[in-house]
mmCIF file with all atom_site columns, C-alpha atoms in Angstrom:
data_model
loop_
_atom_site.group_PDB
_atom_site.id
_atom_site.type_symbol
_atom_site.label_atom_id
_atom_site.label_alt_id
_atom_site.label_comp_id
_atom_site.label_asym_id
_atom_site.label_entity_id
_atom_site.label_seq_id
_atom_site.pdbx_PDB_ins_code
_atom_site.Cartn_x
_atom_site.Cartn_y
_atom_site.Cartn_z
_atom_site.occupancy
_atom_site.B_iso_or_equiv
_atom_site.pdbx_formal_charge
_atom_site.auth_seq_id
_atom_site.auth_comp_id
_atom_site.auth_asym_id
_atom_site.auth_atom_id
_atom_site.pdbx_PDB_model_num
ATOM 1  C CA . MET A 1 1  ? -12.512 -0.186  -5.324  1.00 80.00 ? 273 MET A CA 1
ATOM 2  C CA . THR A 1 2  ? -10.550 2.920   -4.424  1.00 89.00 ? 274 THR A CA 1
ATOM 3  C CA . PHE A 1 3  ? -7.523  2.956   -2.134  1.00 94.00 ? 275 PHE A CA 1
ATOM 4  C CA . ILE A 1 4  ? -6.101  6.311   -1.069  1.00 96.00 ? 276 ILE A CA 1
ATOM 5  C CA . ILE A 1 5  ? -2.388  6.396   -0.228  1.00 97.00 ? 277 ILE A CA 1
ATOM 6  C CA . GLU A 1 6  ? -1.325  9.355   1.904   1.00 97.00 ? 278 GLU A CA 1
ATOM 7  C CA . ALA A 1 7  ? 2.333   10.051  2.543   1.00 97.00 ? 279 ALA A CA 1
ATOM 8  C CA . THR A 1 8  ? 4.168   12.745  4.484   1.00 97.00 ? 280 THR A CA 1
ATOM 9  C CA . LYS A 1 9  ? 7.848   13.583  4.690   1.00 97.00 ? 281 LYS A CA 1
ATOM 10 C CA . ASP A 1 10 ? 9.065   16.824  6.233   1.00 96.00 ? 282 ASP A CA 1
ATOM 11 C CA . ASP A 1 11 ? 6.833   19.537  4.695   1.00 95.00 ? 283 ASP A CA 1
ATOM 12 C CA . HIS A 1 12 ? 5.826   17.388  1.710   1.00 94.00 ? 284 HIS A CA 1
ATOM 13 C CA . HIS A 1 13 ? 2.407   15.725  1.620   1.00 96.00 ? 285 HIS A CA 1
ATOM 14 C CA . THR A 1 14 ? 1.098   13.573  -1.208  1.00 95.00 ? 286 THR A CA 1
ATOM 15 C CA . ALA A 1 15 ? -2.084  11.615  -1.850  1.00 97.00 ? 287 ALA A CA 1
ATOM 16 C CA . ASP A 1 16 ? -2.434  9.000   -4.576  1.00 96.00 ? 288 ASP A CA 1
ATOM 17 C CA . ILE A 1 17 ? -5.367  6.858   -5.646  1.00 96.00 ? 289 ILE A CA 1
ATOM 18 C CA . ARG A 1 18 ? -5.087  3.244   -6.723  1.00 94.00 ? 290 ARG A CA 1
ATOM 19 C CA . PHE A 1 19 ? -7.872  0.851   -7.678  1.00 91.00 ? 291 PHE A CA 1
ATOM 20 C CA . SER A 1 20 ? -6.244  -2.325  -6.368  1.00 89.00 ? 292 SER A CA 1
ATOM 21 C CA . ALA A 1 21 ? -5.106  -3.185  -2.842  1.00 90.00 ? 293 ALA A CA 1
ATOM 22 C CA . VAL A 1 22 ? -2.008  -4.896  -4.208  1.00 89.00 ? 294 VAL A CA 1
ATOM 23 C CA . VAL A 1 23 ? -0.966  -1.915  -6.323  1.00 92.00 ? 295 VAL A CA 1
ATOM 24 C CA . ALA A 1 24 ? -1.694  0.463   -3.423  1.00 94.00 ? 296 ALA A CA 1
ATOM 25 C CA . VAL A 1 25 ? 0.508   -1.553  -1.061  1.00 93.00 ? 297 VAL A CA 1
ATOM 26 C CA . ILE A 1 26 ? 3.341   -1.777  -3.581  1.00 93.00 ? 298 ILE A CA 1
ATOM 27 C CA . TRP A 1 27 ? 3.268   2.008   -4.132  1.00 95.00 ? 299 TRP A CA 1
ATOM 28 C CA . ALA A 1 28 ? 2.949   2.727   -0.404  1.00 96.00 ? 300 ALA A CA 1
ATOM 29 C CA . ARG A 1 29 ? 5.933   0.490   0.392   1.00 94.00 ? 301 ARG A CA 1
ATOM 30 C CA . LYS A 1 30 ? 8.037   2.326   -2.178  1.00 95.00 ? 302 LYS A CA 1
ATOM 31 C CA . LEU A 1 31 ? 7.118   5.651   -0.563  1.00 96.00 ? 303 LEU A CA 1
ATOM 32 C CA . ALA A 1 32 ? 7.920   4.248   2.888   1.00 95.00 ? 304 ALA A CA 1
ATOM 33 C CA . ALA A 1 33 ? 11.309  3.073   1.606   1.00 94.00 ? 305 ALA A CA 1
ATOM 34 C CA . ASP A 1 34 ? 11.937  6.672   0.490   1.00 95.00 ? 306 ASP A CA 1
ATOM 35 C CA . GLY A 1 35 ? 11.372  7.851   4.058   1.00 95.00 ? 307 GLY A CA 1
ATOM 36 C CA . PHE A 1 36 ? 7.716   8.861   3.909   1.00 97.00 ? 308 PHE A CA 1
ATOM 37 C CA . ALA A 1 37 ? 5.230   8.139   6.700   1.00 97.00 ? 309 ALA A CA 1
ATOM 38 C CA . VAL A 1 38 ? 2.535   6.309   4.750   1.00 98.00 ? 310 VAL A CA 1
ATOM 39 C CA . SER A 1 39 ? -1.029  5.128   5.287   1.00 97.00 ? 311 SER A CA 1
ATOM 40 C CA . ILE A 1 40 ? -3.677  3.603   3.035   1.00 97.00 ? 312 ILE A CA 1
ATOM 41 C CA . ARG A 1 41 ? -7.388  4.298   3.381   1.00 95.00 ? 313 ARG A CA 1
ATOM 42 C CA . ALA A 1 42 ? -9.461  1.348   2.164   1.00 91.00 ? 314 ALA A CA 1
ATOM 43 C CA . PRO A 1 43 ? -12.870 1.626   0.459   1.00 88.00 ? 315 PRO A CA 1
ATOM 44 C CA . GLY A 1 44 ? -14.692 0.957   3.730   1.00 86.00 ? 316 GLY A CA 1
ATOM 45 C CA . GLY A 1 45 ? -12.920 3.904   5.356   1.00 90.00 ? 317 GLY A CA 1
ATOM 46 C CA . ARG A 1 46 ? -10.472 1.914   7.482   1.00 91.00 ? 318 ARG A CA 1
ATOM 47 C CA . GLN A 1 47 ? -6.980  3.382   7.566   1.00 94.00 ? 319 GLN A CA 1
ATOM 48 C CA . TYR A 1 48 ? -3.953  1.072   7.467   1.00 94.00 ? 320 TYR A CA 1
ATOM 49 C CA . SER A 1 49 ? -0.530  2.203   8.663   1.00 94.00 ? 321 SER A CA 1
ATOM 50 C CA . ALA A 1 50 ? 2.645   0.752   7.158   1.00 92.00 ? 322 ALA A CA 1
ATOM 51 C CA . ASP A 1 51 ? 2.836   -2.010  9.765   1.00 92.00 ? 323 ASP A CA 1
ATOM 52 C CA . GLN A 1 52 ? -0.720  -3.093  8.841   1.00 92.00 ? 324 GLN A CA 1
ATOM 53 C CA . PHE A 1 53 ? -0.378  -3.326  5.048   1.00 91.00 ? 325 PHE A CA 1
ATOM 54 C CA . ASN A 1 54 ? -0.300  -7.127  5.223   1.00 88.00 ? 326 ASN A CA 1
ATOM 55 C CA . LEU A 1 55 ? -3.751  -7.063  6.868   1.00 88.00 ? 327 LEU A CA 1
ATOM 56 C CA . LEU A 1 56 ? -5.070  -5.164  3.870   1.00 85.00 ? 328 LEU A CA 1
ATOM 57 C CA . LEU A 1 57 ? -3.884  -7.965  1.603   1.00 83.00 ? 329 LEU A CA 1
ATOM 58 C CA . MET A 1 58 ? -4.825  -10.961 3.762   1.00 79.00 ? 330 MET A CA 1
ATOM 59 C CA . SER A 1 59 ? -8.477  -11.268 2.780   1.00 61.00 ? 331 SER A CA 1
ATOM 60 C CA . ARG A 1 60 ? -7.603  -10.974 -0.896  1.00 56.00 ? 332 ARG A CA 1
ATOM 61 C CA . LYS A 1 61 ? -4.396  -13.022 -0.898  1.00 53.00 ? 333 LYS A CA 1
ATOM 62 C CA . ALA A 1 62 ? -5.941  -16.371 -1.764  1.00 42.00 ? 334 ALA A CA 1
ATOM 63 C CA . ALA A 1 63 ? -7.518  -14.898 -4.885  1.00 48.00 ? 335 ALA A CA 1
ATOM 64 C CA . LEU A 1 64 ? -4.339  -13.279 -6.185  1.00 56.00 ? 336 LEU A CA 1
ATOM 65 C CA . PRO A 1 65 ? -2.513  -14.762 -9.160  1.00 60.00 ? 337 PRO A CA 1
ATOM 66 C CA . ALA A 1 66 ? 0.943   -16.145 -8.423  1.00 62.00 ? 338 ALA A CA 1
ATOM 67 C CA . ALA A 1 67 ? 2.644   -13.364 -10.425 1.00 62.00 ? 339 ALA A CA 1
ATOM 68 C CA . VAL A 1 68 ? 0.990   -10.698 -8.285  1.00 66.00 ? 340 VAL A CA 1
ATOM 69 C CA . ARG A 1 69 ? 1.955   -12.475 -5.043  1.00 63.00 ? 341 ARG A CA 1
ATOM 70 C CA . ALA A 1 70 ? 5.548   -12.615 -6.316  1.00 68.00 ? 342 ALA A CA 1
ATOM 71 C CA . ALA A 1 71 ? 5.484   -8.865  -7.066  1.00 70.00 ? 343 ALA A CA 1
ATOM 72 C CA . VAL A 1 72 ? 4.279   -8.167  -3.534  1.00 66.00 ? 344 VAL A CA 1
ATOM 73 C CA . ARG A 1 73 ? 7.071   -10.313 -2.067  1.00 69.00 ? 345 ARG A CA 1
ATOM 74 C CA . HIS A 1 74 ? 9.606   -8.558  -4.291  1.00 67.00 ? 346 HIS A CA 1
ATOM 75 C CA . SER A 1 75 ? 8.383   -5.100  -3.205  1.00 66.00 ? 347 SER A CA 1
ATOM 76 C CA . ARG A 1 76 ? 9.040   -6.050  0.432   1.00 62.00 ? 348 ARG A CA 1
ATOM 77 C CA . GLN A 1 77 ? 12.680  -6.800  -0.389  1.00 62.00 ? 349 GLN A CA 1
ATOM 78 C CA . ASP A 1 78 ? 13.331  -3.388  -1.993  1.00 52.00 ? 350 ASP A CA 1
#
């Protein structure tokens, strides 16, 4: 699956592609922490804003290994 992360800050715009929802959210949260306005477009076309990233992970959360869940929690603290 392909997740497209779009981020904007001042006159700078970036788009990154990740193949995992977890990795996309971790990267997007790092960009948001750096002051970017960030959104993630999921494979189905739905766009998630920063305050909706948890929704992107909810349906997949039960299937995630404990180490990945810990990495997601850690990225929220940064």
